[in-house]
Amino acid sequence: MNYGRIMNHPILGEWSSERIGISFRLDDQEYEAFDGETIAAALLAHGIRTLRYHEDTGTPRGFYCNIGHCFECRVTVDGIDGQRACLTPLKNGMDIRTGRTLPSPLKKGAHLP
């Protein structure tokens, strides 16, 4: 289940083989990941880069800062819009939706995740 993951890092060492595998759904397709890793880490490992489209221009958006400072990686998780993939840990059976043009998180009345 290593896909695009770095399995042996020169500083961090070797990837633990004791991690628990889970499954999740992304846009009606089943994927595998490791329990507790972020949605972003799992999607990047599977080569998925586009998560949504810009609310004004319609251009593809994906991962930018990957540390929770921006809002580029927003997805819909179990029916809740605007969840940041880089901060949200995966759980077995999660349903994640991408591709939607989501409302700006900074416009008046918008719900901040």
Coordinates of C-alpha atoms in Angstrom, one line a residue:
M1 CA 0.0 0.0 0.0
N2 CA 2.9 2.4 -0.4
Y3 CA 1.8 3.9 -3.7
G4 CA 3.6 7.3 -3.9
R5 CA 4.8 7.3 -0.3
I6 CA 8.4 7.7 0.6
M7 CA 9.0 4.4 2.4
N8 CA 12.7 5.0 3.4
H9 CA 13.6 8.6 4.3
P10 CA 17.2 9.5 4.7
I11 CA 16.5 11.5 8.0
L12 CA 13.2 10.0 9.3
G13 CA 14.2 6.4 8.6
E14 CA 12.1 3.5 7.3
W15 CA 8.3 3.6 7.2
S16 CA 6.7 1.4 9.9
S17 CA 5.2 -1.8 8.6
E18 CA 2.9 -1.9 11.7
R19 CA 0.5 0.8 10.5
I20 CA -3.1 -0.1 10.2
G21 CA -4.6 0.0 6.7
I22 CA -8.1 1.5 6.2
S23 CA -10.3 2.3 3.3
F24 CA -12.2 5.4 2.3
R25 CA -14.3 6.6 -0.6
L26 CA -13.3 9.5 -2.8
D27 CA -16.0 10.6 -5.3
D28 CA -17.5 7.1 -5.3
Q29 CA -14.2 5.3 -5.7
E30 CA -12.6 3.2 -3.0
Y31 CA -9.0 3.9 -1.9
E32 CA -6.7 2.6 0.8
A33 CA -4.7 4.6 3.3
F34 CA -3.2 4.3 6.8
D35 CA -5.3 5.0 9.9
G36 CA -4.7 8.5 11.2
E37 CA -2.9 9.9 8.2
T38 CA -4.4 13.1 6.8
I39 CA -6.7 13.1 3.8
A40 CA -4.0 15.1 2.0
A41 CA -1.3 12.6 2.6
A42 CA -3.5 9.7 1.3
L43 CA -4.6 11.6 -1.8
L44 CA -1.1 12.7 -2.6
A45 CA 0.1 9.1 -2.3
H46 CA -2.5 8.1 -4.8
G47 CA -1.5 10.9 -7.2
I48 CA -4.6 13.0 -6.7
R49 CA -3.8 16.7 -7.0
T50 CA -7.1 18.5 -8.0
L51 CA -9.6 18.8 -5.1
R52 CA -12.0 21.6 -6.1
Y53 CA -12.3 24.6 -8.4
H54 CA -11.8 28.3 -7.5
E55 CA -15.0 30.0 -6.5
D56 CA -14.5 33.0 -8.8
T57 CA -12.3 31.8 -11.7
G58 CA -13.2 28.1 -11.9
T59 CA -9.5 27.1 -12.1
P60 CA -8.4 23.8 -10.5
R61 CA -7.3 24.0 -6.9
G62 CA -5.3 21.5 -4.8
F63 CA -2.6 21.5 -2.2
Y64 CA -0.8 24.7 -1.5
C65 CA 0.6 25.1 2.0
N66 CA -0.3 21.6 3.4
I67 CA -0.1 23.0 7.0
G68 CA -3.5 24.5 7.5
H69 CA -2.8 28.1 6.7
C70 CA -4.6 28.4 3.4
F71 CA -8.0 27.0 2.3
E72 CA -7.0 25.5 -1.1
C73 CA -7.4 21.9 -0.1
R74 CA -11.1 22.1 1.0
V75 CA -13.2 19.0 0.4
T76 CA -16.5 17.7 1.6
V77 CA -16.1 15.0 4.3
D78 CA -19.1 12.9 5.3
G79 CA -21.4 15.7 4.0
I80 CA -19.7 18.6 5.7
D81 CA -18.3 21.2 3.2
G82 CA -15.1 23.1 3.6
Q83 CA -12.9 20.6 5.5
R84 CA -9.2 21.1 4.9
A85 CA -7.7 17.9 3.7
C86 CA -4.3 18.7 5.1
L87 CA -5.7 18.9 8.7
T88 CA -8.3 16.2 8.7
P89 CA -7.2 12.7 9.7
L90 CA -8.7 9.8 7.8
K91 CA -11.1 7.4 9.4
N92 CA -12.2 4.0 8.1
G93 CA -15.2 4.4 5.8
M94 CA -15.0 8.2 5.3
D95 CA -16.8 9.6 2.3
I96 CA -14.9 12.4 0.7
R97 CA -16.1 14.6 -2.2
T98 CA -14.0 16.8 -4.5
G99 CA -14.6 18.8 -7.6
R100 CA -17.2 21.2 -6.3
T101 CA -16.9 24.9 -6.3
L102 CA -17.2 25.7 -2.6
P103 CA -18.1 29.1 -1.2
S104 CA -15.2 31.3 -0.1
P105 CA -14.4 30.7 3.6
L106 CA -13.7 34.4 4.1
K107 CA -17.0 35.8 2.7
K108 CA -19.6 37.1 5.2
G109 CA -21.7 34.4 6.6
A110 CA -19.4 31.6 5.4
H111 CA -18.8 28.7 7.9
L112 CA -15.1 28.4 8.8
P113 CA -13.9 24.8 9.2

